[in-house]
mmCIF file of C-alpha atoms in Angstrom:
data_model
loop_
_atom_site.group_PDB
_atom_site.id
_atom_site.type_symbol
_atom_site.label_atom_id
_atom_site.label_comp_id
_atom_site.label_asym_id
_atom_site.label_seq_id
_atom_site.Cartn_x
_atom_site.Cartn_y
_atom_site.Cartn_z
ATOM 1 C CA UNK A 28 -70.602 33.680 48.646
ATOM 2 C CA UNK A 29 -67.990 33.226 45.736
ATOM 3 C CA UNK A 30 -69.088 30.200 43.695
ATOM 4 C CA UNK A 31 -65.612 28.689 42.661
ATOM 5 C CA UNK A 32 -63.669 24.972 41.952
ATOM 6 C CA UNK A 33 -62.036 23.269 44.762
ATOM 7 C CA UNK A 34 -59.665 24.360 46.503
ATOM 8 C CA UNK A 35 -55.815 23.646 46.047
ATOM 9 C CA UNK A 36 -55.647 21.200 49.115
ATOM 10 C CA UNK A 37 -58.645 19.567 48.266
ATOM 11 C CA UNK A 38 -57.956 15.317 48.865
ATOM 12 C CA UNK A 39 -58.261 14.753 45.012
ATOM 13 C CA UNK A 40 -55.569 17.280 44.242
ATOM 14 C CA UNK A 41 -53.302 15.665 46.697
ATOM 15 C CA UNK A 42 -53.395 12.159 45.433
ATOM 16 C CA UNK A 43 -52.566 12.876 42.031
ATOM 17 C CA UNK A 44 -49.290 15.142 42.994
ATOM 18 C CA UNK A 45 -48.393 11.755 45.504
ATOM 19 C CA UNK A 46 -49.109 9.710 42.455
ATOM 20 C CA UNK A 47 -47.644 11.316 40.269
ATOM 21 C CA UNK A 48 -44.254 11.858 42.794
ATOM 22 C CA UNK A 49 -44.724 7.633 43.279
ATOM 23 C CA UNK A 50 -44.481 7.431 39.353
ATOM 24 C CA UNK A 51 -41.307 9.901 38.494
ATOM 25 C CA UNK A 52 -39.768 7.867 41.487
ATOM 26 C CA UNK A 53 -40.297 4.815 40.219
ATOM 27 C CA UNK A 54 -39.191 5.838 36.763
ATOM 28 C CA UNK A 55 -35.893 7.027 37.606
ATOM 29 C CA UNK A 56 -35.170 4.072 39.781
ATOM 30 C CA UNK A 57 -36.402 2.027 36.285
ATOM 31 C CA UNK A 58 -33.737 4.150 34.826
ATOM 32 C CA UNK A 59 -31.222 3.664 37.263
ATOM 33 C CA UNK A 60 -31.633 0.154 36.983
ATOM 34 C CA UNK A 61 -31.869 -0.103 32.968
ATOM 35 C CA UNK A 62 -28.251 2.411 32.954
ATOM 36 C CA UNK A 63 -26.463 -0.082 34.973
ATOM 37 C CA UNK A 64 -27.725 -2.742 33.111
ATOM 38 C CA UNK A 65 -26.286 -1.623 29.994
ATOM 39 C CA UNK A 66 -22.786 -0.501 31.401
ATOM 40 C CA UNK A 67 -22.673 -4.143 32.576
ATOM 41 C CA UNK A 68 -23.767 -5.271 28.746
ATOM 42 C CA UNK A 69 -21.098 -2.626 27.586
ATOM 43 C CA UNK A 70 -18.477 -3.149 28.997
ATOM 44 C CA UNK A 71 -19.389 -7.306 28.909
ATOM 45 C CA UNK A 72 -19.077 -6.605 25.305
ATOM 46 C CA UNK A 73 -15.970 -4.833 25.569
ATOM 47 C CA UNK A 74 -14.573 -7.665 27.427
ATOM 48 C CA UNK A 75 -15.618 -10.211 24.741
ATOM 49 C CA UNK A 76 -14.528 -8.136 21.784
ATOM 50 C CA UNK A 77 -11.109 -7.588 23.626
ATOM 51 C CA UNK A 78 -10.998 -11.628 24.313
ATOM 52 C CA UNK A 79 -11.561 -11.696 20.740
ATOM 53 C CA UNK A 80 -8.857 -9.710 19.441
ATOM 54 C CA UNK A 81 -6.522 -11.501 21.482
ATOM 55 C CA UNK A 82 -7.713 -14.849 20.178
ATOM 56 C CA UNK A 83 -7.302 -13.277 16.680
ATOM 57 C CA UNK A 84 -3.782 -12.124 17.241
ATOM 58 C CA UNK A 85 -2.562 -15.586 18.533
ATOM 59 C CA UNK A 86 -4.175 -17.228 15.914
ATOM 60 C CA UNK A 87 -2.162 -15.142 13.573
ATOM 61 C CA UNK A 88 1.122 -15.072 15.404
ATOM 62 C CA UNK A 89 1.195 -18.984 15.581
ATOM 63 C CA UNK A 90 0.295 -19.069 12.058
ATOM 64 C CA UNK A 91 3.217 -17.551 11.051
ATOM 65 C CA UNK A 92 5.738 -19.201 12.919
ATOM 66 C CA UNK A 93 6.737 -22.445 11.700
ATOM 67 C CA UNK A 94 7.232 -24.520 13.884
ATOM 68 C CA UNK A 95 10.874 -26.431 13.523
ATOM 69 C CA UNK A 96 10.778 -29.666 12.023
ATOM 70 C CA UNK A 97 13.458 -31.632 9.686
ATOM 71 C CA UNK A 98 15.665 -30.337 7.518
ATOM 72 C CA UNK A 99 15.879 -31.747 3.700
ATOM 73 C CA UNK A 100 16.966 -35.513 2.790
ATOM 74 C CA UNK A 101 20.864 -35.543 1.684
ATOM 75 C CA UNK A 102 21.627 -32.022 2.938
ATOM 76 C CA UNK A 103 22.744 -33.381 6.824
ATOM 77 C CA UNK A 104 25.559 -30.753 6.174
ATOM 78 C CA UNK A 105 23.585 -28.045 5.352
ATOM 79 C CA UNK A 106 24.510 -28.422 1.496
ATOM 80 C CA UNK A 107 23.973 -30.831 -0.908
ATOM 81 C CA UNK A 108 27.110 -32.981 -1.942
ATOM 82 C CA UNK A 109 27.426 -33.675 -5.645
ATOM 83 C CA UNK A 110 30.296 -35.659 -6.904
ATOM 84 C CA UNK A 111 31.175 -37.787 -10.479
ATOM 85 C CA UNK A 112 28.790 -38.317 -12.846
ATOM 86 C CA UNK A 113 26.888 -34.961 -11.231
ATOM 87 C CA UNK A 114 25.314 -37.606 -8.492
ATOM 88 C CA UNK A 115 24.167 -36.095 -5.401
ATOM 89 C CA UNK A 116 25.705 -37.346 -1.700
ATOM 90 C CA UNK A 117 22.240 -39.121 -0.080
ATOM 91 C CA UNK A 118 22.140 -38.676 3.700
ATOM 92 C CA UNK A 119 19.175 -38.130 5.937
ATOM 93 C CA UNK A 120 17.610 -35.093 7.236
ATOM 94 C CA UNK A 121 19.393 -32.917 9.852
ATOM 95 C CA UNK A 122 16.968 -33.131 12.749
ATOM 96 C CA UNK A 123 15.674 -29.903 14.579
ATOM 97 C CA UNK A 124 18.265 -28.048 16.891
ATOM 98 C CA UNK A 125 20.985 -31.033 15.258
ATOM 99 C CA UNK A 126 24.457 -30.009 14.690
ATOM 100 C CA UNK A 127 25.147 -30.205 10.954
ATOM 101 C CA UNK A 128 27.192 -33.377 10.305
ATOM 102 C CA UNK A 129 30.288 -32.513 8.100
ATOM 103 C CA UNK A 130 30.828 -34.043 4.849
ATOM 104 C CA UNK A 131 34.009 -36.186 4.730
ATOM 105 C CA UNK A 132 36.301 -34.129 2.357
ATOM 106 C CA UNK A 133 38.980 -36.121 -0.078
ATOM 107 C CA UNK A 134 42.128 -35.728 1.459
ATOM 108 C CA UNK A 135 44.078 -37.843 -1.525
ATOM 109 C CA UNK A 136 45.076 -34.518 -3.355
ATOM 110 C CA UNK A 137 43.470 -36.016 -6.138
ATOM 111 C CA UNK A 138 40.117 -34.434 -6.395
ATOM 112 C CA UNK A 139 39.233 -30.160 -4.858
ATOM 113 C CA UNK A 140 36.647 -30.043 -2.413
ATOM 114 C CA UNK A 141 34.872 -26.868 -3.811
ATOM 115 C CA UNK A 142 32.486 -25.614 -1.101
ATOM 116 C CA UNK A 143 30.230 -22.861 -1.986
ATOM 117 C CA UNK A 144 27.646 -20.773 0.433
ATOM 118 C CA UNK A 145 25.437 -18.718 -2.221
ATOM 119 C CA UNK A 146 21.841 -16.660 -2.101
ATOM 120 C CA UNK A 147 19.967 -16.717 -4.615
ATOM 121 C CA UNK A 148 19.082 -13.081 -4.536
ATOM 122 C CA UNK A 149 23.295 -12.098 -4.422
ATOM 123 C CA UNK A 150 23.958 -10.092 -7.153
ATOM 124 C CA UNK A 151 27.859 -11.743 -6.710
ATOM 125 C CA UNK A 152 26.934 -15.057 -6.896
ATOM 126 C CA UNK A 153 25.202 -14.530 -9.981
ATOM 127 C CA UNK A 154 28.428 -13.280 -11.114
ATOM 128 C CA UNK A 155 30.177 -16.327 -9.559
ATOM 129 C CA UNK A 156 27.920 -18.882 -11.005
ATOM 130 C CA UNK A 157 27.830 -17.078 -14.536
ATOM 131 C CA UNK A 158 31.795 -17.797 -14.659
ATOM 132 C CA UNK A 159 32.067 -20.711 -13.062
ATOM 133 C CA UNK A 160 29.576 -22.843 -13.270
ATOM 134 C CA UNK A 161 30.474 -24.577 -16.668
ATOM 135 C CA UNK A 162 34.119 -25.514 -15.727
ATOM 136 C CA UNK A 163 33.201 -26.407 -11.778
ATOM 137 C CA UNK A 164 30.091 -28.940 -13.629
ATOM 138 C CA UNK A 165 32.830 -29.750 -16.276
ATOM 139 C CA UNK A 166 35.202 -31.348 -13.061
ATOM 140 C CA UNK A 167 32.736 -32.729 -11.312
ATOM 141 C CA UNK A 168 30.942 -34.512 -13.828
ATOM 142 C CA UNK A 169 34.996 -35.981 -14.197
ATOM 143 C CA UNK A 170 35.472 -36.607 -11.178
ATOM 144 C CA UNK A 171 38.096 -33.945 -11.105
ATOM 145 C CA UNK A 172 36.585 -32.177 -8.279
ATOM 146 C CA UNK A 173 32.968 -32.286 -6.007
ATOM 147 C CA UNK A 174 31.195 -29.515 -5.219
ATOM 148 C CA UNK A 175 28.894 -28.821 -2.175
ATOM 149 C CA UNK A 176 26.372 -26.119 -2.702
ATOM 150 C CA UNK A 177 24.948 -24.720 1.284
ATOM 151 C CA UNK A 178 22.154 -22.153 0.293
ATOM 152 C CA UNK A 179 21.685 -19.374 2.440
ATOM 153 C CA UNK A 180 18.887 -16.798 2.805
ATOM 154 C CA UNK A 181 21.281 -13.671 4.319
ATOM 155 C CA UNK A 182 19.217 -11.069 2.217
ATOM 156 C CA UNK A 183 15.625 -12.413 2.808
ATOM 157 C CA UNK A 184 14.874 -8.948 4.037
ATOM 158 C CA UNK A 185 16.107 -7.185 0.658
ATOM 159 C CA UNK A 186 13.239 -8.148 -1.862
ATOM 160 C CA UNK A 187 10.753 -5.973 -1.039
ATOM 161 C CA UNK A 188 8.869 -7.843 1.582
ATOM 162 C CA UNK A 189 8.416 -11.047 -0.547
ATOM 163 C CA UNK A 190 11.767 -13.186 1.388
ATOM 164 C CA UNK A 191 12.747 -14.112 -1.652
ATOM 165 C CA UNK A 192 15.943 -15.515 -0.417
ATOM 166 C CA UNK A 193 14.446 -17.768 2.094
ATOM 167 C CA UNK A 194 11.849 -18.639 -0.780
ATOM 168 C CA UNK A 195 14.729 -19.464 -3.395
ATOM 169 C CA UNK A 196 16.753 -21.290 -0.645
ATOM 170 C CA UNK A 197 13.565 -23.288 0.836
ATOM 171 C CA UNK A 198 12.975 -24.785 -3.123
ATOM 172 C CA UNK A 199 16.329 -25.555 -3.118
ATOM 173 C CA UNK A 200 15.908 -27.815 -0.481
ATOM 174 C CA UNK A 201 12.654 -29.194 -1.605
ATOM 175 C CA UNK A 202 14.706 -30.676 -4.947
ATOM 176 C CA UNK A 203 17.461 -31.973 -2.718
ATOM 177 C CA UNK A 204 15.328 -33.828 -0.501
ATOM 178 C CA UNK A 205 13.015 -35.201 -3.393
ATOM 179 C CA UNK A 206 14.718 -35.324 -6.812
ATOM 180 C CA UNK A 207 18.817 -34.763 -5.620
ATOM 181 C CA UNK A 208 20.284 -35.202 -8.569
ATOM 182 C CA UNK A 209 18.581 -32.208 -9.865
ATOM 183 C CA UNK A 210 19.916 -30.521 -7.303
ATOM 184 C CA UNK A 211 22.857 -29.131 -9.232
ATOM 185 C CA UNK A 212 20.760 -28.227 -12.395
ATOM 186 C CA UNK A 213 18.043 -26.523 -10.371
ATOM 187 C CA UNK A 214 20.449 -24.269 -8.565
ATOM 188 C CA UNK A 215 22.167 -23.527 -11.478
ATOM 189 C CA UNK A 216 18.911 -21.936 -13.422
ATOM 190 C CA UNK A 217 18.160 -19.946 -10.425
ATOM 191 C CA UNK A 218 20.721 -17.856 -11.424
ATOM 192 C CA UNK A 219 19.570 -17.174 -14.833
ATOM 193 C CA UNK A 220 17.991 -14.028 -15.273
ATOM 194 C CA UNK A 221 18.509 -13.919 -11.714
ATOM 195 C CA UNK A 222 16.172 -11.241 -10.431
ATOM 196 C CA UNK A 223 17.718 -7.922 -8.904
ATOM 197 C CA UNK A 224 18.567 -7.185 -5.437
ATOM 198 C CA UNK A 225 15.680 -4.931 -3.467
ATOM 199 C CA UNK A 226 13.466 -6.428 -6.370
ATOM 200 C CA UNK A 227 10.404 -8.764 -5.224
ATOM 201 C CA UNK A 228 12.401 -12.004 -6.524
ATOM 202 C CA UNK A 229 10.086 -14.352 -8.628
ATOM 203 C CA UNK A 230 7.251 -15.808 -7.057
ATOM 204 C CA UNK A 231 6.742 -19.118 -5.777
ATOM 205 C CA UNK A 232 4.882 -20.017 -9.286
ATOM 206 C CA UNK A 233 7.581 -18.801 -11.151
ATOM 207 C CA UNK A 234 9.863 -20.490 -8.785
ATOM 208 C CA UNK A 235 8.284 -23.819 -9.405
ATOM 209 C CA UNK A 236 8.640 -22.917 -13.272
ATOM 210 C CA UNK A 237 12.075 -22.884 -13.064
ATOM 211 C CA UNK A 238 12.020 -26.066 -11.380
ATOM 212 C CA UNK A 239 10.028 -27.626 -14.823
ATOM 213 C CA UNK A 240 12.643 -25.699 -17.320
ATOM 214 C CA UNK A 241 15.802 -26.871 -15.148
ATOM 215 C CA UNK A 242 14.440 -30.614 -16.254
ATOM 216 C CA UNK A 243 13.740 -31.951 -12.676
ATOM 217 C CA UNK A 244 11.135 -34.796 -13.686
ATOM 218 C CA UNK A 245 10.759 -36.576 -10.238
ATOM 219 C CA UNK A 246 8.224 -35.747 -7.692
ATOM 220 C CA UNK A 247 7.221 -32.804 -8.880
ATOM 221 C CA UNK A 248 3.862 -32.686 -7.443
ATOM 222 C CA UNK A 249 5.398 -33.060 -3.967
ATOM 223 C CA UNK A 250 8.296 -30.279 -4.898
ATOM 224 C CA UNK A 251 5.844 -27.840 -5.946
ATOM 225 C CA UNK A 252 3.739 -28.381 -2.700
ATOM 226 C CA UNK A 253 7.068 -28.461 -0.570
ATOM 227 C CA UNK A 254 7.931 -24.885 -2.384
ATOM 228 C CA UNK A 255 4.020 -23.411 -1.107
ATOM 229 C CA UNK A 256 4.090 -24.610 1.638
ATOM 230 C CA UNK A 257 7.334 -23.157 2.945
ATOM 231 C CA UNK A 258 8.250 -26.601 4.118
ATOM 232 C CA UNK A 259 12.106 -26.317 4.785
ATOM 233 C CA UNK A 260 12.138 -22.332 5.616
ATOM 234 C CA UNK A 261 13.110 -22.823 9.443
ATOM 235 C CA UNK A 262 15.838 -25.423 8.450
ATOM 236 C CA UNK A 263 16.881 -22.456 5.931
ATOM 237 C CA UNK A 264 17.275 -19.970 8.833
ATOM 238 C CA UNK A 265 19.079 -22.271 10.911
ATOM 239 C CA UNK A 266 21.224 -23.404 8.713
ATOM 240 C CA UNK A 267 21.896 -19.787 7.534
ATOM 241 C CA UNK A 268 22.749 -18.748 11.090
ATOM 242 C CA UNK A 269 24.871 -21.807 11.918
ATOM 243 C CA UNK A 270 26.868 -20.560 8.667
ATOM 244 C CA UNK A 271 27.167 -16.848 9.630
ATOM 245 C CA UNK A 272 28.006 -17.815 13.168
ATOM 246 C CA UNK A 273 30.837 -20.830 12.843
ATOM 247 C CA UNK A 274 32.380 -23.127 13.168
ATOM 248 C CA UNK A 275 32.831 -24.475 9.391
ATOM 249 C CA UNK A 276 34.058 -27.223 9.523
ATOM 250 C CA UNK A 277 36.956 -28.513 7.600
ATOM 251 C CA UNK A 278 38.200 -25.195 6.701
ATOM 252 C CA UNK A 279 40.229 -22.502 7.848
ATOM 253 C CA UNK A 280 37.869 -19.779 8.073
ATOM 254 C CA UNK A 281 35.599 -19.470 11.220
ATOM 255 C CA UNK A 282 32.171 -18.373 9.754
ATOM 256 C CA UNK A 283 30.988 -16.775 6.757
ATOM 257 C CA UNK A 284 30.817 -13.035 6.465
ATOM 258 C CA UNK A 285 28.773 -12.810 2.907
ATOM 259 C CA UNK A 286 28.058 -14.806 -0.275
ATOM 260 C CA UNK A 287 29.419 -15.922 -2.158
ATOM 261 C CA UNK A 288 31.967 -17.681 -0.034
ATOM 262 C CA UNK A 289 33.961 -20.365 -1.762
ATOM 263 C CA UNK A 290 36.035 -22.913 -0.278
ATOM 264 C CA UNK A 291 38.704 -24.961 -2.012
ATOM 265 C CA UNK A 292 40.206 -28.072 -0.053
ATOM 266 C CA UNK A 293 39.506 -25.176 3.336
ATOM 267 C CA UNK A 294 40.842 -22.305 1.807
ATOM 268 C CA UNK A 295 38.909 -19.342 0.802
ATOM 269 C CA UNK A 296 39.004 -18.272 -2.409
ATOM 270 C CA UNK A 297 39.717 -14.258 -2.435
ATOM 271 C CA UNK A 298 40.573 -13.663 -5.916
ATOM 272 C CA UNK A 299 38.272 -12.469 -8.991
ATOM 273 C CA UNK A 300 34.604 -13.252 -9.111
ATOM 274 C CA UNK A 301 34.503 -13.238 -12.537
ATOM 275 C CA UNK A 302 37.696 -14.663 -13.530
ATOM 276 C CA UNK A 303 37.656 -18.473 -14.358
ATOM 277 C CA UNK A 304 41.281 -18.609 -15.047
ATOM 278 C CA UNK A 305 42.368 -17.176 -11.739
ATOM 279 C CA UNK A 306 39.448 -19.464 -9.924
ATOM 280 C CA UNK A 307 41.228 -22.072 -11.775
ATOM 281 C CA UNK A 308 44.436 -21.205 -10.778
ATOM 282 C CA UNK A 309 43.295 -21.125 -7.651
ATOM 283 C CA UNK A 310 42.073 -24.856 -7.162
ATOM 284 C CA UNK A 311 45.327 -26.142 -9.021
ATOM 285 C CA UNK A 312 47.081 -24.788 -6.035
ATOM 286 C CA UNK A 313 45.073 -25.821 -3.688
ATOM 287 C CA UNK A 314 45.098 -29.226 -5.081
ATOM 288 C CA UNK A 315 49.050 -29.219 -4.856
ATOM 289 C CA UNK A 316 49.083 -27.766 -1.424
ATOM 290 C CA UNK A 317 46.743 -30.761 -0.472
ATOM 291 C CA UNK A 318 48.469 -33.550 -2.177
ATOM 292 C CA UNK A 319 52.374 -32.266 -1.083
ATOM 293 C CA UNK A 320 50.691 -32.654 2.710
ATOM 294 C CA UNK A 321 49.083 -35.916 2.197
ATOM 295 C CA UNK A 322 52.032 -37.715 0.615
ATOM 296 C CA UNK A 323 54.537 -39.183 3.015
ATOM 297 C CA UNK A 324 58.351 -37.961 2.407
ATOM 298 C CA UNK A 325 59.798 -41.619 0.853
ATOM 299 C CA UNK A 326 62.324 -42.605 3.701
ATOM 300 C CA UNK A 327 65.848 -42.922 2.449
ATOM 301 C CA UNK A 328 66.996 -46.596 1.099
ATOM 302 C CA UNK A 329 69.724 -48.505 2.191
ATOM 303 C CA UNK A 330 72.730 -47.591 0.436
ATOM 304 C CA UNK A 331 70.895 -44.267 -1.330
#
């Protein structure tokens, strides 16, 4: 007899295989169960992060629109109105998704009704204003003429990303609605060393240091905040696209095509840019025109 171990089907053997099948079983269900547990974490996550992102993009898209509200104090025409003495026209603010309410122009034949649509990044209106801005100030201040100055931001998208334009054109408004009288002087130095076109335009603190050196003295504090904040930018856009898209009123021109466009008693001005004597010609005629319409033909007397 061959003395050996126990055999391969002994009872003992047996168990341990079925225990050990029981335990691979029950770790691959474990498995099985711990795999579909983190899908469901995985993609749970994925569903959060993707909630996420799309609370993160609103927030950022409503951020950057503005919403619509006002326009600026005494610009209800979408310029600001300065007459003798270099006073501005006070009226209230232009209300959102308001039609611009005209300014009443002097039909005596006595004083020109200069109308002028300018940006502040326009490399002509810096040639405009460099020519004419003494002897237009020089009639007004006289009482000679008015002048009514409509901002517009038609090449926000040519400074290099900044919107300098819009910028310019929104700080414009913040002097009109807060310190009008200004208005003229402020607008006036924006054109001085007026940056380039396709250049990034001055920022807003350089901005607001132009509105120190022009000599605007009241409510600063509240001009400065109105120029970071962006406060008047959707009136700017508005108003820039009721200009570019008619009617203008009291003139004979149906919209603006560029800047600078001048007006004179309705008539556009077509002649030199850089020429005060012609621009001066120009009103004189328009003045004449005016007053030869406005004057009644004297009736015949008896016996004449």
């Amino acid at each position: 007899m061959t003395i050996g171990g126990p055999s391969d089907s002994s009872p003992s053997k047996n168990r341990r295989r079925d225990a050990a099948r029981v335990k691979a079983k029950q770790l691959r269900v474990s498995q099985k169960k711990k795999d579909r547990r983190n899908k469901l974490f995985l993609q749970g996550g994925i569903a959060i992060a993707a909630v996420a992102i799309v609370v993160l993009v609103s927030v950022i898209i409503v951020n950057s629109i503005k919403p619509s509200g006002p326009g600026p104090k005494n610009m209800a025409s979408d310029g600001a109105l300065i007459g003798e003495g270099m006073v501005t026209a006070l009226t209230p603010a232009l209300q959102p998704d308001a039609n611009l309410r005209a300014s009443e122009p002097d039909t005596s034949g006595a004083v020109a009704n200069i109308r002028i649509y300018v940006d502040y990044l326009c490399p002509l209106c810096g040639d405009f204003e460099d020519a004419n801005n003494e002897q237009v100030a020089n009639w007004v201040d006289s009482g000679a003429a008015t002048v009514e100055i409509h901002p517009v931001a038609i090449l926000t998208s040519k400074s290099a990303g900044t919107k300098y334009s819009l910028r310019a054109a929104n700080a414009a408004a913040c002097v009109a609605n807060y310190s009008p009288d200004d208005f003229f002087a402020f607008s006036s130095a924006l054109f001085v060393d007026q940056p380039e076109e396709t250049s990034p335009g001055r920022s807003n603190d350089e901005i607001k240091a132009v509105v120190k050196d022009s000599g605007v003295s009241t409510a600063v504090s509240n001009i400065n905040s109105c120029i970071d904040d962006g406060t008047y930018e959707s009136w700017v856009k508005a108003a820039t696209n009721r200009a570019l898209d008619g009617p203008i009123p009291n003139s004979s021109i149906k919209a603006i095509t560029s800047a600078p466009t001048v007006l004179v008693n309705g008539k556009p001005y077509t002649g030199s840019i850089e020429d005060p004597k012609e621009f001066a010609s120009f009103v004189q005629v328009a003045l004449g025109e005016t007053y030869s319409t406005s004057t009644p033909t004297p009736e015949p007397t008896p016996g004449g």
